[in-house]
Amino acid sequence: MALLAYNRGLKLSSPGYPVVGVGFTGSLVSSRPKFGDHRFYLSTRTSDRLSVSTVTLSKGLRTREQEDTVSSHLLLKAIANACKVQAASVSHLTESDMSDEHETHFSEDQELEQLIDGKICFKVYPFSSETYTPTAERKIILSGSFNPLHDGHVKLLEVATSFCGNGYPCFEISAVNADKPPLSVSQIKDRIKQFEKAGKTVIISNQPYFYKKAELFPGSAFVIGADTVARLINPKYYDGDYGKMLEILDGCKRIGCTFLVGGRNVDGVFKVLEDFDIPETLKDMFVSIPADRFRIDISSTEIRKSGGL
C-alpha cells in the first residue's frame, strides 16, 4: 500500500519535491466480538526507505475510540519519522500490547534496480540550480537516450521552455527500451553524471512509449523532433491500425499532454511539423518550434561515430 501511494505521489509531485507514501489497514474494536486479534499495520515509503510496523493491541483494554487514538497517534508518528520531523515521544501502548517494527534502507543502485523492475515508476535528479515558481507544475520534458547529451539537446529544451511560458523543464531517460535490453544501473548512472555536470534536471523512468509517459506525467509538454512525429502518426507502430493510433494519441490529449516539435533531419531531409499530415482531431496538440528559433543539425549517433564509439 505504501509503495502504491509513493508511486501515486511521484506522479502528482513537482520535480525535486520529496514524496512519502503511506499505507494503513487494521481490525479494531467493533460492536461485534472479534475472534481474532485487534491489530493494525502501517508502512511508509520514501525514495530510499521502507518502514513497516505491526501493532497488536490487548483485547478488552480499550474502547473503539481509544484504539482509534492509539493507531492514529502511531500513524502520525510514522509519517513524521518518514519526513524527518521531530514527533512527540509519548507512547500510548502498554506492556501487554505488541509492536513489531522494521526498516529497510535502499542505496541508489537498489532504487534504480527497483525502477528497472517496475516497482517504482521514476526517480528525479533535480540538478537544476534555477528556481521556478510554485505554480510551475507543468513539466516540459525532452525524452531521449542522451548518449551523449549535447548542446543541441540543451538548446532545444531552452527554446521549448520559452514557448511554454510557465513550466518546469527536465530531461527524461527510460531505463527500459521498447526493442533493446534495459539499461544497466552503471549505464544509467553514467548518463546521469552528464546532467549533474550540466546542472540540468533529469528523470529516469521505465516507460519507453510516449502514451505511457503521458500517463506518468499528465498535463506535460513533450519536446520531440520531427523524426519522432513521423513515428507517432504512423499506424505501422500501432499494429497497422489507424483507429488505434487515433485512440492512443487522443488519450494523451485528454490528459492534457501536448507535443512541441523541433525540426530534424529525416532520411537526409530537414523536416518540420508542417511537413507532416497530422490528423485533424490531433492538430491542436502539436506545436511547431520554427526553424529560425531552433535548428542544430547534430545527433548523439553522429557524435558517437565521430568519436569511434
Short mmCIF file of C-alpha atoms in Angstrom, two decimals, residues 4-246:
data_model
loop_
_atom_site.label_atom_id
_atom_site.label_comp_id
_atom_site.label_asym_id
_atom_site.label_seq_id
_atom_site.Cartn_x
_atom_site.Cartn_y
_atom_site.Cartn_z
CA LEU A 4 1.40 2.27 -4.41
CA ALA A 5 0.88 5.54 -2.56
CA TYR A 6 4.53 6.51 -3.14
CA ASN A 7 4.22 5.97 -6.89
CA ARG A 8 0.98 7.93 -6.93
CA GLY A 9 2.69 10.74 -5.05
CA LEU A 10 5.52 10.81 -7.59
CA LYS A 11 3.03 11.38 -10.40
CA LEU A 12 1.36 14.24 -8.53
CA SER A 13 4.51 15.98 -7.30
CA SER A 14 6.70 18.65 -8.84
CA PRO A 15 10.24 17.52 -9.78
CA GLY A 16 12.64 17.60 -6.86
CA TYR A 17 9.99 17.67 -4.12
CA PRO A 18 10.27 14.77 -1.62
CA VAL A 19 7.46 12.23 -1.66
CA VAL A 20 6.23 9.85 1.02
CA GLY A 21 3.74 7.04 0.50
CA VAL A 22 1.65 5.85 3.47
CA GLY A 23 -0.23 2.60 3.97
CA PHE A 24 -2.56 1.71 6.84
CA THR A 25 -5.04 -1.08 7.49
CA GLY A 26 -6.30 -2.83 10.57
CA SER A 27 -9.02 -4.59 12.53
CA LEU A 28 -10.03 -2.77 15.69
CA VAL A 29 -12.81 -2.90 18.28
CA SER A 30 -16.30 -3.05 16.78
CA SER A 31 -19.85 -3.55 18.04
CA ARG A 32 -19.45 -7.27 17.44
CA PRO A 33 -16.98 -9.50 19.32
CA LYS A 34 -13.84 -10.34 17.33
CA PHE A 35 -12.32 -13.81 17.39
CA GLY A 36 -9.01 -12.54 16.06
CA ASP A 37 -6.56 -10.02 17.40
CA HIS A 38 -7.09 -6.29 17.46
CA ARG A 39 -4.27 -5.40 15.11
CA PHE A 40 -3.19 -2.77 12.63
CA TYR A 41 -0.41 -2.42 10.08
CA LEU A 42 1.20 0.79 8.94
CA SER A 43 4.01 1.48 6.50
CA THR A 44 5.77 4.42 4.89
CA ARG A 45 7.87 4.54 1.74
CA THR A 46 10.26 7.28 0.65
CA SER A 47 12.81 7.18 -2.15
CA ASP A 48 15.39 5.43 0.00
CA ARG A 49 13.50 3.88 2.92
CA LEU A 50 10.64 1.47 3.68
CA SER A 51 9.30 1.31 7.25
CA VAL A 52 6.75 -1.29 8.33
CA SER A 53 5.04 -1.68 11.72
CA THR A 54 2.65 -4.34 13.00
CA VAL A 55 0.87 -3.49 16.25
CA THR A 56 -1.30 -5.94 18.22
CA LEU A 57 -3.45 -4.34 20.91
CA SER A 58 -4.64 -6.09 24.06
CA LYS A 59 -8.25 -7.16 23.65
CA GLY A 60 -10.78 -5.72 26.06
CA LEU A 61 -8.44 -2.98 27.26
CA ARG A 62 -9.77 -0.06 25.17
CA THR A 63 -12.89 1.26 23.52
CA ARG A 64 -13.04 1.79 19.76
CA GLU A 65 -12.35 5.47 20.24
CA GLN A 66 -9.29 4.71 22.35
CA GLU A 67 -7.94 2.20 19.81
CA ASP A 68 -8.50 4.79 17.07
CA THR A 69 -6.50 7.27 19.15
CA VAL A 70 -3.59 4.83 19.60
CA SER A 71 -3.45 3.86 15.91
CA SER A 72 -3.80 7.47 14.74
CA HIS A 73 -1.01 8.63 17.03
CA LEU A 74 1.36 5.93 15.79
CA LEU A 75 0.43 6.65 12.17
CA LEU A 76 1.20 10.35 12.56
CA LYS A 77 4.47 9.48 14.29
CA ALA A 78 5.43 7.18 11.39
CA ILE A 79 4.68 9.93 8.86
CA ALA A 80 6.73 12.41 10.90
CA ASN A 81 9.67 9.97 11.01
CA ALA A 82 9.44 9.42 7.25
CA CYS A 83 9.52 13.20 6.77
CA LYS A 84 12.39 13.51 9.28
CA VAL A 85 10.30 15.75 11.52
CA GLN A 86 10.55 15.60 15.30
CA ALA A 87 7.50 13.85 16.78
CA ALA A 88 6.23 13.55 20.36
CA SER A 89 7.77 10.53 22.06
CA VAL A 90 4.75 9.78 24.28
CA SER A 91 3.65 6.16 23.80
CA HIS A 92 0.03 5.06 24.12
CA LEU A 93 1.00 1.37 24.16
CA THR A 94 1.00 -0.74 27.33
CA GLU A 95 3.29 -3.63 28.27
CA SER A 96 0.62 -6.10 27.13
CA ASP A 97 0.49 -4.60 23.61
CA MET A 98 2.91 -5.95 20.99
CA SER A 99 4.70 -3.86 18.38
CA ASP A 100 7.00 -5.16 15.65
CA GLU A 101 8.87 -2.60 13.57
CA HIS A 102 11.45 -2.95 10.87
CA GLU A 103 13.06 -0.57 8.42
CA THR A 104 14.82 -1.15 5.11
CA HIS A 105 17.17 1.38 3.56
CA PHE A 106 17.89 1.45 -0.17
CA SER A 107 21.07 2.54 -1.90
CA GLU A 108 20.88 4.47 -5.16
CA ASP A 109 21.74 1.27 -7.05
CA GLN A 110 18.86 -0.56 -5.34
CA GLU A 111 16.46 2.27 -6.18
CA LEU A 112 17.46 2.09 -9.84
CA GLU A 113 17.10 -1.70 -9.83
CA GLN A 114 13.57 -1.28 -8.42
CA LEU A 115 12.85 1.19 -11.21
CA ILE A 116 14.09 -1.19 -13.91
CA ASP A 117 11.95 -3.97 -12.37
CA GLY A 118 8.86 -1.71 -12.44
CA LYS A 119 8.43 -1.41 -8.66
CA ILE A 120 8.84 2.37 -8.70
CA CYS A 121 7.74 4.42 -11.70
CA PHE A 122 10.51 7.02 -11.87
CA LYS A 123 13.29 8.79 -10.00
CA VAL A 124 14.07 12.50 -10.26
CA TYR A 125 17.55 14.01 -10.11
CA PRO A 126 16.89 17.75 -9.56
CA PHE A 127 20.30 19.08 -10.58
CA SER A 128 18.96 22.37 -11.93
CA SER A 129 20.15 25.42 -10.00
CA GLU A 130 17.38 27.57 -11.48
CA THR A 131 14.34 28.42 -9.39
CA TYR A 132 10.79 28.05 -10.63
CA THR A 133 7.56 29.48 -9.28
CA PRO A 134 5.39 27.20 -7.12
CA THR A 135 2.78 27.29 -9.90
CA ALA A 136 5.25 25.83 -12.42
CA GLU A 137 3.72 22.40 -12.02
CA ARG A 138 3.61 21.58 -15.73
CA LYS A 139 6.63 19.58 -16.80
CA ILE A 140 8.33 20.38 -20.10
CA ILE A 141 10.03 17.10 -20.94
CA LEU A 142 12.68 16.27 -23.51
CA SER A 143 12.96 12.48 -23.70
CA GLY A 144 15.85 10.59 -25.23
CA SER A 145 18.78 8.27 -24.63
CA PHE A 146 21.25 11.18 -24.39
CA ASN A 147 24.21 9.02 -25.30
CA PRO A 148 25.75 11.54 -25.13
CA LEU A 149 23.95 14.71 -24.01
CA HIS A 150 24.96 17.58 -26.33
CA ASP A 151 24.37 21.31 -26.82
CA GLY A 152 21.55 20.66 -29.27
CA HIS A 153 19.54 18.89 -26.57
CA VAL A 154 20.09 21.71 -24.09
CA LYS A 155 19.23 24.44 -26.61
CA LEU A 156 16.07 22.63 -27.78
CA LEU A 157 14.72 22.36 -24.23
CA GLU A 158 15.54 26.02 -23.55
CA VAL A 159 13.66 27.16 -26.67
CA ALA A 160 10.71 24.86 -25.90
CA THR A 161 10.51 26.24 -22.36
CA SER A 162 10.35 29.80 -23.70
CA PHE A 163 7.34 28.72 -25.79
CA CYS A 164 5.50 27.29 -22.78
CA GLY A 165 5.98 30.29 -20.54
CA ASN A 166 5.43 28.70 -17.15
CA GLY A 167 6.75 25.20 -16.66
CA TYR A 168 9.47 23.01 -15.19
CA PRO A 169 11.98 21.89 -17.86
CA CYS A 170 13.54 18.46 -17.44
CA PHE A 171 15.15 15.72 -19.46
CA GLU A 172 13.88 12.15 -19.28
CA ILE A 173 15.53 8.81 -19.96
CA SER A 174 13.70 5.50 -20.00
CA ALA A 175 15.77 2.73 -18.43
CA VAL A 176 13.59 0.26 -20.31
CA ASN A 177 13.72 0.19 -24.12
CA ALA A 178 11.00 -0.95 -26.49
CA ASP A 179 13.25 -3.12 -28.65
CA LYS A 180 16.53 -3.38 -26.72
CA PRO A 181 17.61 -4.77 -23.33
CA PRO A 182 17.13 -2.35 -20.43
CA LEU A 183 19.99 -0.08 -19.44
CA SER A 184 22.16 -1.39 -16.63
CA VAL A 185 22.48 0.52 -13.37
CA SER A 186 26.03 1.55 -14.29
CA GLN A 187 24.88 2.82 -17.70
CA ILE A 188 22.10 4.86 -16.09
CA LYS A 189 24.49 6.39 -13.57
CA ASP A 190 26.95 7.29 -16.35
CA ARG A 191 24.16 9.11 -18.23
CA ILE A 192 23.07 10.87 -15.03
CA LYS A 193 26.57 12.28 -14.49
CA GLN A 194 26.19 14.31 -17.70
CA PHE A 195 23.17 16.14 -16.31
CA GLU A 196 24.82 16.73 -12.95
CA LYS A 197 27.77 18.32 -14.75
CA ALA A 198 25.43 20.43 -16.90
CA GLY A 199 23.23 21.41 -13.94
CA LYS A 200 20.05 20.09 -15.59
CA THR A 201 17.22 18.10 -14.02
CA VAL A 202 16.76 14.57 -15.37
CA ILE A 203 14.06 11.99 -14.70
CA ILE A 204 14.79 8.27 -15.02
CA SER A 205 11.61 6.33 -15.86
CA ASN A 206 10.75 2.85 -17.09
CA GLN A 207 8.32 3.75 -19.88
CA PRO A 208 9.67 3.76 -23.46
CA TYR A 209 6.36 4.69 -25.15
CA PHE A 210 5.01 8.25 -25.21
CA TYR A 211 1.45 7.25 -24.36
CA LYS A 212 2.82 5.59 -21.21
CA LYS A 213 5.00 8.61 -20.45
CA ALA A 214 1.83 10.72 -20.76
CA GLU A 215 0.18 8.59 -18.06
CA LEU A 216 3.22 9.12 -15.81
CA PHE A 217 3.36 12.87 -16.46
CA PRO A 218 -0.20 14.04 -17.23
CA GLY A 219 -0.51 17.62 -18.43
CA SER A 220 3.09 17.73 -19.61
CA ALA A 221 4.53 19.20 -22.79
CA PHE A 222 6.79 16.68 -24.52
CA VAL A 223 9.56 18.13 -26.67
CA ILE A 224 10.20 15.92 -29.70
CA GLY A 225 11.93 16.04 -33.05
CA ALA A 226 10.28 15.73 -36.46
CA ASP A 227 11.64 12.19 -36.74
CA THR A 228 9.59 11.22 -33.67
CA VAL A 229 6.47 12.82 -35.16
CA ALA A 230 6.92 10.57 -38.19
CA ARG A 231 6.72 7.53 -35.91
CA LEU A 232 3.96 8.88 -33.64
CA ILE A 233 1.47 9.26 -36.50
CA ASN A 234 2.48 6.13 -38.42
CA PRO A 235 -0.10 3.32 -37.99
CA LYS A 236 2.77 0.87 -38.53
CA TYR A 237 3.68 1.36 -34.88
CA TYR A 238 0.10 0.64 -33.77
CA ASP A 239 -0.23 -2.82 -35.30
CA GLY A 240 -1.12 -1.17 -38.60
CA ASP A 241 -4.38 0.12 -37.11
CA TYR A 242 -5.12 3.80 -37.89
CA GLY A 243 -8.03 3.84 -35.45
CA LYS A 244 -5.81 2.50 -32.66
CA MET A 245 -3.30 5.27 -33.36
CA LEU A 246 -6.02 7.92 -33.07
#
